[in-house]
Amino acid sequence: MIKQKYYLIKTYGCQMNVHESEKLAGVLNLFGYIETSEQLSADIVVFNTCCIRDGAEQKLYAHIGALKSLKKNNPNLIICVCGCASQAEGRAEIIKKKFPFVDIIIGTHNLHVFQEYLESFIENKKYICDVWENEREINENYNALRTSGANAWVNISYGCNNFCSYCIVPFVRGKERSRKMEDIINEVKNLIKEGYKYITLLGQNVNSYGNDIDDKNITFAKLLEKCAKLDGNFKLKFMTSHPKDLTEDVIKTIATNDKICKVIHLPVQSGSNKILKLMNRKYTKEHYLSLIKNIRNHIPDCYISTDIIVGFPCENEEDFMETYNLIKEVQYDGVFAFMYSKRSGTVADKMEEQVSNEIKRKRVNELLKLSKSITKQKNSELIGKVINALVDSYDKEKKGYNTFTDSGKSIFVPSDKNIISIHSFHKVEVKRMINNKLIGEFLN
Ligand code: 5AD
Ligand code: SF4
């Protein structure tokens, strides 16, 4: 009898990586591997890496290092490191030196060749380290093994042209390349047919979708509209939006199509015009606030979330307070606050007046406290409201259903009976809040 082989993929970072890991899983499946969550039973471990902040990178190195003894005990174990960290300048060399037991190192630009590398390694057992300097044409030839439940991720573009001064993404993901609209729509159609209830369109900056295509009719608003007009019981999401490119067309398209979730993740990064300029974000606080006003005018119940970086070089107390006050003014539904992390090769890396870790920590904690209190207030305002939610699972111990709103907010619906089908949409009336957790009742 042939022994079953197992794979373990460790994914770091953003949704883009989560989806790329699904594509890697698709390849591993072709080789006969199935998934395990146990490191000890794995025949291959793949690290799909992130380098957006130093913390993510250091955590990754600690995790790779921890496999040394496992490899010693099981020399047949295959270890592969791929993705953003191995693509970043000089990192492949570091990984090679620090972790000589790693078998395959590849970057982001040659991830689609994973199948060939693995085939060659299995055949020859010869160490592979290949990181391409530049991006190539989009590869449409993949079979993702999807892992995100009712949600399916769909890339609409790859790479980024923005070069925000703190960000390493354009260096490791290359120039922005949009997929053809018909390829995206065909993929979305198939996913709806397969029964996915949420389709999330992915790009570093979804709003600049099509800018690299000659046909001026190819825009993000058009793409959204076309996807939203497809038949089926599904909802559309997208991320991430850049405020400099979010057009009124897009806002109106979201407002007028029931199938598009009223959810916008709109990273502001800072509330200080001085810092926004140094970050090369290409908008002002005033422009950003006018966008928020416009969104709320067209979509009054829109769920708006943001990313913030605190402690960017030259950020003083006054700049920080502008960010603090902007969060208070916008009353975000979600705030993801990060401490600025120096990334080599970026413009900000060479800026003077770096902020101390102690101040960064203090500022990030202040923002988290503020956003927690806003969330609590907003959650309490939901009591009595009726919300469309997706049933995710039945919890036998707690006796009730875990449901999620379009924005990912969880509402627990107590019930003795497990009779409602999983991954179906239902109207839920929010009844109360216990320890900041929403409790509801099905209306249908
Ligand atoms: N330091 C801290 N946070 C960063 N981000 C991007 N680069 C850095 C960095 N060097 C944050 C931004 C971005 C999110 C995905 O990560 O807020 O929106
Ligand atoms: Fe990084 Fe800015 Fe591109 Fe986002 S838009 S990926 S923050 S460079």
Coordinates of C-alpha atoms and ligand atoms in Angstrom, one line a residue:
M1 CA 0.0 0.0 0.0
I2 CA 1.3 3.5 -0.9
K3 CA 1.8 5.6 2.2
Q4 CA -0.3 8.8 2.3
K5 CA 1.8 11.9 2.1
Y6 CA 0.9 15.1 4.0
Y7 CA 1.6 18.8 3.5
L8 CA 1.6 21.7 5.9
I9 CA 1.6 25.3 4.6
K10 CA 2.4 28.0 7.0
T11 CA 1.0 31.3 5.7
Y12 CA 2.1 34.7 6.9
G13 CA 0.7 38.1 6.1
C14 CA -2.2 39.3 4.0
Q15 CA -5.2 37.8 2.1
M16 CA -3.1 37.8 -1.1
N17 CA -0.8 35.3 0.6
V18 CA -3.7 33.3 1.9
H19 CA -5.0 32.9 -1.6
E20 CA -1.5 32.1 -3.0
S21 CA -1.2 29.4 -0.4
E22 CA -4.5 28.0 -1.8
K23 CA -2.8 27.9 -5.2
L24 CA 0.2 26.1 -3.7
A25 CA -2.1 23.6 -2.0
G26 CA -3.7 23.0 -5.4
V27 CA -0.2 22.0 -6.7
L28 CA 0.6 19.8 -3.7
N29 CA -2.7 18.0 -4.2
L30 CA -1.6 17.1 -7.7
F31 CA 1.4 15.4 -6.2
G32 CA -0.9 13.3 -3.9
Y33 CA -0.3 15.3 -0.7
I34 CA -3.2 16.0 1.6
E35 CA -3.3 18.7 4.4
T36 CA -2.2 18.1 8.0
S37 CA -2.1 20.6 10.8
E38 CA 0.6 18.5 12.6
Q39 CA 4.2 19.4 11.9
L40 CA 5.3 16.0 13.0
S41 CA 3.2 14.1 10.3
A42 CA 4.2 16.5 7.5
D43 CA 6.2 15.2 4.5
I44 CA 6.5 18.7 3.1
V45 CA 6.4 22.1 5.0
V46 CA 5.9 25.3 2.9
F47 CA 6.5 28.7 4.4
N48 CA 4.6 31.3 2.4
T49 CA 6.2 34.4 3.9
C50 CA 5.6 38.1 4.6
C51 CA 8.1 40.9 5.1
I52 CA 5.7 43.9 5.5
R53 CA 7.1 44.6 9.0
D54 CA 10.3 43.4 10.7
G55 CA 8.3 41.6 13.3
A56 CA 6.7 39.3 10.7
E57 CA 10.1 38.5 9.3
Q58 CA 11.7 37.7 12.6
K59 CA 8.8 35.5 13.6
L60 CA 9.2 33.6 10.3
Y61 CA 13.0 33.0 10.9
A62 CA 12.2 31.6 14.4
H63 CA 9.6 29.3 12.9
I64 CA 12.0 28.0 10.1
G65 CA 14.7 27.6 12.7
A66 CA 12.4 25.4 14.8
L67 CA 12.3 22.8 12.0
K68 CA 16.0 22.0 12.2
S69 CA 15.6 19.1 14.6
L70 CA 12.5 17.8 12.7
K71 CA 14.6 17.6 9.5
K72 CA 17.4 15.9 11.4
N73 CA 15.0 13.2 12.6
N74 CA 13.3 12.9 9.2
P75 CA 15.8 13.7 6.4
N76 CA 13.0 13.0 3.8
L77 CA 11.0 16.0 5.0
I78 CA 10.9 18.7 2.2
I79 CA 11.1 22.3 3.4
C80 CA 10.2 25.1 1.1
V81 CA 10.4 28.9 1.7
C82 CA 8.6 31.1 -0.8
G83 CA 6.7 34.4 -1.0
C84 CA 7.5 38.0 -0.1
A85 CA 10.3 37.5 2.4
S86 CA 12.4 35.3 0.1
Q87 CA 11.8 37.8 -2.7
A88 CA 13.1 40.8 -0.6
E89 CA 16.6 41.9 -1.5
G90 CA 19.3 39.7 0.1
R91 CA 16.9 37.5 2.1
A92 CA 17.3 34.4 0.0
E93 CA 21.0 34.5 0.9
I94 CA 20.2 35.0 4.6
I95 CA 17.8 32.0 4.6
K96 CA 20.3 29.9 2.7
K97 CA 23.1 30.6 5.2
K98 CA 21.0 30.5 8.4
F99 CA 18.9 27.5 7.5
P100 CA 21.0 25.2 5.3
F101 CA 18.4 22.4 5.8
V102 CA 15.8 24.3 3.7
D103 CA 15.4 22.5 0.3
I104 CA 13.6 25.0 -2.0
I105 CA 13.7 28.8 -1.9
I106 CA 11.6 30.7 -4.4
G107 CA 10.3 34.3 -4.6
T108 CA 6.9 35.8 -5.5
H109 CA 7.6 36.2 -9.3
N110 CA 8.2 32.5 -9.8
L111 CA 5.6 31.0 -7.5
H112 CA 3.7 29.7 -10.5
V113 CA 6.7 27.5 -11.3
F114 CA 6.4 25.7 -7.9
Q115 CA 5.1 22.5 -9.6
E116 CA 8.3 22.2 -11.7
Y117 CA 10.6 23.0 -8.8
L118 CA 8.9 20.4 -6.6
E119 CA 9.0 17.8 -9.4
S120 CA 12.7 18.4 -10.0
F121 CA 13.4 18.2 -6.2
I122 CA 11.6 15.0 -5.7
E123 CA 13.4 13.5 -8.7
N124 CA 17.0 14.7 -8.0
K125 CA 17.0 15.7 -4.3
K126 CA 19.0 18.7 -5.4
Y127 CA 18.7 22.0 -3.5
I128 CA 16.9 24.8 -5.3
C129 CA 17.3 28.5 -4.7
D130 CA 15.8 30.6 -7.5
V131 CA 14.4 34.1 -7.0
W132 CA 13.5 36.0 -10.2
E133 CA 14.4 39.7 -10.2
N134 CA 11.3 40.9 -12.1
E135 CA 7.7 40.1 -12.5
R136 CA 6.4 38.2 -15.6
E137 CA 3.1 38.0 -17.4
I138 CA 0.1 37.0 -15.3
N139 CA -0.2 33.2 -15.0
E140 CA -3.8 32.1 -15.5
N141 CA -3.0 28.4 -15.2
Y142 CA -3.8 27.4 -11.6
N143 CA -6.2 25.3 -9.6
A144 CA -6.6 26.7 -6.2
L145 CA -7.6 24.4 -3.3
R146 CA -9.8 26.9 -1.5
T147 CA -9.7 26.9 2.3
S148 CA -11.7 30.0 3.3
G149 CA -15.1 28.4 3.9
A150 CA -18.0 30.3 2.2
N151 CA -15.6 32.9 0.9
A152 CA -13.5 32.6 -2.3
W153 CA -10.6 35.0 -3.1
V154 CA -10.2 36.3 -6.6
N155 CA -7.1 38.3 -7.7
I156 CA -8.0 41.2 -10.0
S157 CA -4.5 42.6 -10.1
Y158 CA -1.0 41.9 -8.9
G159 CA 1.7 44.3 -7.7
C160 CA 1.6 47.9 -6.8
N161 CA 2.9 51.2 -8.5
N162 CA 2.4 53.5 -5.5
F163 CA 5.6 53.3 -3.6
C164 CA 4.3 54.7 -0.4
S165 CA 7.6 55.6 1.3
Y166 CA 7.4 53.1 4.1
C167 CA 6.2 50.1 2.1
I168 CA 8.2 47.1 0.7
V169 CA 5.3 45.7 -1.3
P170 CA 6.2 47.3 -4.7
F171 CA 9.7 45.9 -4.3
V172 CA 8.6 42.3 -3.7
R173 CA 5.4 42.2 -5.8
G174 CA 6.5 44.2 -8.8
K175 CA 4.6 46.5 -11.1
E176 CA 0.8 46.6 -11.1
R177 CA -0.7 44.1 -13.6
S178 CA -4.4 43.8 -14.1
R179 CA -6.0 40.5 -15.0
K180 CA -8.3 40.6 -18.1
M181 CA -11.9 41.4 -17.2
E182 CA -13.2 38.3 -18.9
D183 CA -10.8 36.0 -17.0
I184 CA -12.0 37.5 -13.7
I185 CA -15.6 37.2 -14.6
N186 CA -15.3 33.6 -15.7
E187 CA -13.6 32.7 -12.5
V188 CA -16.3 34.5 -10.5
K189 CA -19.1 32.7 -12.5
N190 CA -17.5 29.4 -11.7
L191 CA -17.2 30.1 -8.0
I192 CA -20.8 31.1 -7.8
K193 CA -21.7 27.9 -9.5
E194 CA -19.6 26.0 -7.0
G195 CA -21.7 27.6 -4.2
Y196 CA -19.4 30.2 -2.7
K197 CA -21.4 32.9 -0.9
Y198 CA -18.8 35.6 -0.7
I199 CA -16.5 36.5 -3.5
T200 CA -13.7 38.8 -2.5
L201 CA -11.8 40.7 -5.2
L202 CA -8.2 41.2 -4.3
G203 CA -5.6 43.8 -5.3
Q204 CA -3.1 45.9 -3.5
N205 CA -5.1 48.8 -4.9
V206 CA -8.3 47.6 -6.4
N207 CA -9.3 51.1 -7.5
S208 CA -6.5 51.4 -10.0
Y209 CA -7.7 48.2 -11.6
G210 CA -7.4 48.5 -15.4
N211 CA -5.0 51.5 -15.4
D212 CA -2.4 49.4 -17.2
I213 CA -4.9 48.3 -19.9
D214 CA -5.3 50.5 -23.0
D215 CA -9.1 50.2 -23.1
K216 CA -10.4 53.1 -20.9
N217 CA -13.7 51.3 -20.4
I218 CA -11.9 48.8 -18.2
T219 CA -12.3 50.3 -14.7
F220 CA -12.9 48.9 -11.2
A221 CA -16.4 50.4 -11.2
K222 CA -17.2 48.5 -14.4
L223 CA -15.7 45.3 -13.1
L224 CA -17.7 45.5 -9.9
E225 CA -20.9 46.2 -11.8
K226 CA -20.4 43.3 -14.2
C227 CA -19.7 40.9 -11.3
A228 CA -22.7 42.2 -9.3
K229 CA -25.0 41.6 -12.3
L230 CA -24.2 37.9 -12.4
D231 CA -27.0 35.5 -11.4
G232 CA -26.8 33.6 -8.1
N233 CA -27.1 33.8 -4.4
F234 CA -23.8 35.5 -3.5
K235 CA -22.3 38.7 -2.3
L236 CA -19.2 40.6 -3.5
K237 CA -16.4 42.1 -1.4
F238 CA -13.1 43.8 -2.4
M239 CA -9.9 44.9 -0.9
T240 CA -7.8 47.1 -0.6
S241 CA -8.9 50.6 -1.7
H242 CA -6.4 53.5 -2.0
P243 CA -8.0 56.9 -1.1
K244 CA -6.3 58.7 -4.0
D245 CA -8.0 56.4 -6.6
L246 CA -11.4 55.7 -5.0
T247 CA -13.9 57.3 -7.5
E248 CA -17.5 58.5 -7.1
D249 CA -18.3 55.9 -9.8
V250 CA -17.2 53.1 -7.5
I251 CA -19.1 54.6 -4.5
K252 CA -22.3 54.8 -6.6
T253 CA -21.8 51.3 -7.9
I254 CA -21.6 49.9 -4.3
A255 CA -24.6 52.0 -3.3
T256 CA -26.8 50.8 -6.1
N257 CA -26.0 47.0 -6.3
D258 CA -27.5 44.8 -3.6
K259 CA -25.0 42.1 -4.2
I260 CA -22.1 44.3 -3.3
C261 CA -21.3 44.4 0.5
K262 CA -21.5 47.8 2.1
V263 CA -18.0 47.4 3.4
I264 CA -15.0 49.6 2.5
H265 CA -11.5 49.1 3.9
L266 CA -9.9 52.6 3.2
P267 CA -6.5 52.9 4.8
V268 CA -5.7 56.5 5.8
Q269 CA -2.4 55.7 7.5
S270 CA -2.2 59.1 9.2
G271 CA -4.3 62.1 9.9
S272 CA -1.5 64.6 9.5
N273 CA -0.9 66.2 6.1
K274 CA 2.8 66.6 6.9
I275 CA 3.1 62.8 7.5
L276 CA 0.9 61.9 4.6
K277 CA 3.2 63.9 2.3
L278 CA 6.3 62.2 3.7
M279 CA 4.5 58.9 3.3
N280 CA 3.9 59.7 -0.4
R281 CA 0.2 58.9 -0.1
K282 CA -0.8 61.6 -2.6
Y283 CA -3.9 62.8 -0.7
T284 CA -4.6 65.2 2.1
K285 CA -6.7 64.7 5.3
E286 CA -9.3 67.0 3.8
H287 CA -9.6 64.9 0.6
Y288 CA -9.9 61.8 2.7
L289 CA -12.6 63.3 4.9
S290 CA -14.5 64.4 1.8
L291 CA -14.4 60.8 0.5
I292 CA -15.9 59.6 3.8
K293 CA -18.6 62.2 3.5
N294 CA -19.4 61.1 0.0
I295 CA -19.5 57.4 1.0
R296 CA -21.8 58.2 3.9
N297 CA -24.1 60.3 1.7
H298 CA -24.5 57.5 -0.9
I299 CA -24.2 54.5 1.5
P300 CA -25.4 55.6 5.0
D301 CA -24.9 52.2 6.6
C302 CA -21.5 51.6 5.1
Y303 CA -19.0 49.7 7.3
I304 CA -15.7 51.6 7.0
S305 CA -12.4 50.3 8.4
T306 CA -8.8 51.6 8.1
D307 CA -5.1 51.0 8.5
I308 CA -2.9 53.4 10.6
I309 CA 0.8 53.5 10.9
V310 CA 2.1 55.2 14.1
G311 CA 5.6 56.4 14.7
F312 CA 6.4 57.2 11.1
P313 CA 9.7 59.2 11.0
C314 CA 9.1 62.9 12.1
E315 CA 5.7 62.1 13.6
N316 CA 5.4 64.3 16.7
E317 CA 2.7 64.5 19.3
E318 CA 0.7 67.0 17.3
D319 CA 0.8 64.8 14.2
F320 CA -0.3 61.8 16.3
M321 CA -3.2 63.8 17.8
E322 CA -4.4 64.6 14.3
T323 CA -4.6 60.9 13.6
Y324 CA -6.3 60.3 16.9
N325 CA -8.9 63.0 16.2
L326 CA -9.5 61.8 12.6
I327 CA -10.3 58.3 14.0
K328 CA -12.7 59.9 16.4
E329 CA -14.3 62.0 13.7
V330 CA -14.7 59.2 11.2
Q331 CA -16.0 56.7 13.9
Y332 CA -14.5 53.8 12.1
D333 CA -16.0 50.3 12.4
G334 CA -12.5 48.8 12.5
V335 CA -9.0 50.2 13.0
F336 CA -5.8 48.2 12.3
A337 CA -3.0 50.2 13.9
F338 CA 0.6 49.2 13.3
M339 CA 3.9 50.5 14.6
Y340 CA 6.1 51.8 11.8
S341 CA 8.8 49.3 10.9
K342 CA 11.9 50.3 8.9
R343 CA 12.2 48.3 5.6
S344 CA 15.4 48.4 3.8
G345 CA 15.3 49.8 0.2
T346 CA 12.3 52.1 1.0
V347 CA 12.6 55.9 1.0
A348 CA 11.5 56.2 4.7
D349 CA 14.3 53.8 5.8
K350 CA 16.8 56.7 5.2
M351 CA 14.7 59.4 6.9
E352 CA 16.1 61.0 10.0
E353 CA 14.1 61.6 13.2
Q354 CA 13.0 58.0 13.6
V355 CA 10.5 57.6 16.5
S356 CA 11.5 55.5 19.5
N357 CA 9.8 52.1 20.1
E358 CA 8.5 53.2 23.4
I359 CA 6.6 56.2 21.9
K360 CA 5.3 53.9 19.0
R361 CA 4.0 51.4 21.6
K362 CA 2.3 54.1 23.6
R363 CA 0.6 55.6 20.5
V364 CA -0.6 52.3 19.1
N365 CA -2.1 51.4 22.5
E366 CA -3.9 54.8 22.6
L367 CA -5.4 54.1 19.2
L368 CA -6.4 50.6 20.1
K369 CA -8.2 51.9 23.2
L370 CA -10.0 54.5 21.2
S371 CA -11.1 52.1 18.5
K372 CA -12.2 49.6 21.1
S373 CA -14.5 52.1 22.7
I374 CA -15.9 53.2 19.3
T375 CA -16.6 49.5 18.4
K376 CA -18.3 49.0 21.7
Q377 CA -20.5 52.0 21.1
K378 CA -21.3 50.9 17.5
N379 CA -22.1 47.4 18.6
S380 CA -24.5 48.7 21.1
E381 CA -26.2 50.7 18.4
L382 CA -26.9 47.5 16.5
I383 CA -29.3 46.2 19.2
G384 CA -32.8 46.1 17.8
K385 CA -31.5 46.1 14.2
V386 CA -32.1 43.4 11.6
I387 CA -29.0 42.3 9.8
N388 CA -28.4 39.9 6.9
A389 CA -25.9 37.3 8.2
L390 CA -24.3 34.1 7.0
V391 CA -24.6 31.0 9.1
D392 CA -21.1 29.7 9.5
S393 CA -21.4 26.8 12.0
Y394 CA -23.4 25.2 14.8
D395 CA -21.7 25.1 18.2
K396 CA -22.9 21.9 20.0
E397 CA -21.4 23.0 23.3
K398 CA -22.6 26.5 23.4
K399 CA -25.9 25.4 21.8
G400 CA -26.2 28.0 19.0
Y401 CA -25.2 29.2 15.6
N402 CA -22.1 31.3 14.8
T403 CA -23.2 33.8 12.2
F404 CA -21.3 36.6 10.4
T405 CA -22.4 39.9 8.9
D406 CA -21.0 41.1 5.6
S407 CA -18.4 43.0 7.5
G408 CA -17.2 39.9 9.4
K409 CA -18.9 40.9 12.7
S410 CA -20.0 37.8 14.6
I411 CA -23.5 37.4 16.0
F412 CA -24.3 34.3 18.1
V413 CA -27.8 32.9 17.7
P414 CA -28.7 30.6 20.6
S415 CA -30.7 27.5 19.6
D416 CA -31.2 24.0 20.9
K417 CA -31.7 22.5 17.4
N418 CA -29.2 22.2 14.7
I419 CA -31.5 22.4 11.7
I420 CA -30.4 25.4 9.7
S421 CA -28.1 24.7 6.8
I422 CA -24.5 26.0 7.1
H423 CA -23.5 28.8 4.6
S424 CA -27.0 30.1 4.1
F425 CA -28.0 33.8 4.5
H426 CA -30.6 34.6 7.1
K427 CA -32.1 37.7 8.7
V428 CA -30.9 38.1 12.3
E429 CA -32.3 40.5 14.8
V430 CA -29.7 41.7 17.3
K431 CA -31.1 41.3 20.7
R432 CA -28.4 42.1 23.2
M433 CA -24.7 42.4 23.9
I434 CA -22.8 40.3 26.5
N435 CA -19.1 41.1 27.0
N436 CA -19.1 43.0 23.8
K437 CA -20.4 39.9 21.9
L438 CA -23.6 40.3 19.9
I439 CA -26.5 37.9 20.5
G440 CA -29.3 37.6 18.0
E441 CA -32.4 35.7 16.8
F442 CA -33.3 34.4 13.4
L443 CA -36.3 36.1 11.7
N444 CA -36.4 33.6 8.8
Ligands
5AD1 N1 5.6 49.5 8.9 C1 4.4 49.4 9.5 N2 3.2 49.1 8.9 C2 3.3 49.0 7.6 N3 2.3 48.8 6.6 C3 2.9 48.7 5.4 N4 4.2 48.9 5.5 C4 4.5 49.1 6.8 C5 5.7 49.4 7.6 N5 6.9 49.5 7.0 C6 0.9 48.7 7.0 C7 0.0 49.7 6.3 C8 -0.7 48.9 5.3 C9 -0.9 47.6 6.0 C10 -1.2 46.4 5.1 O1 0.4 47.4 6.6 O2 -0.9 50.3 7.2 O3 -1.9 49.5 4.9
SF4_2 FE1 2.2 49.4 0.0 FE2 1.2 51.8 -0.6 FE3 1.1 49.8 -2.4 FE4 -0.4 49.7 -0.3 S1 -0.6 51.2 -1.9 S2 0.9 48.0 -1.1 S3 0.8 50.7 1.3 S4 2.9 50.9 -1.6

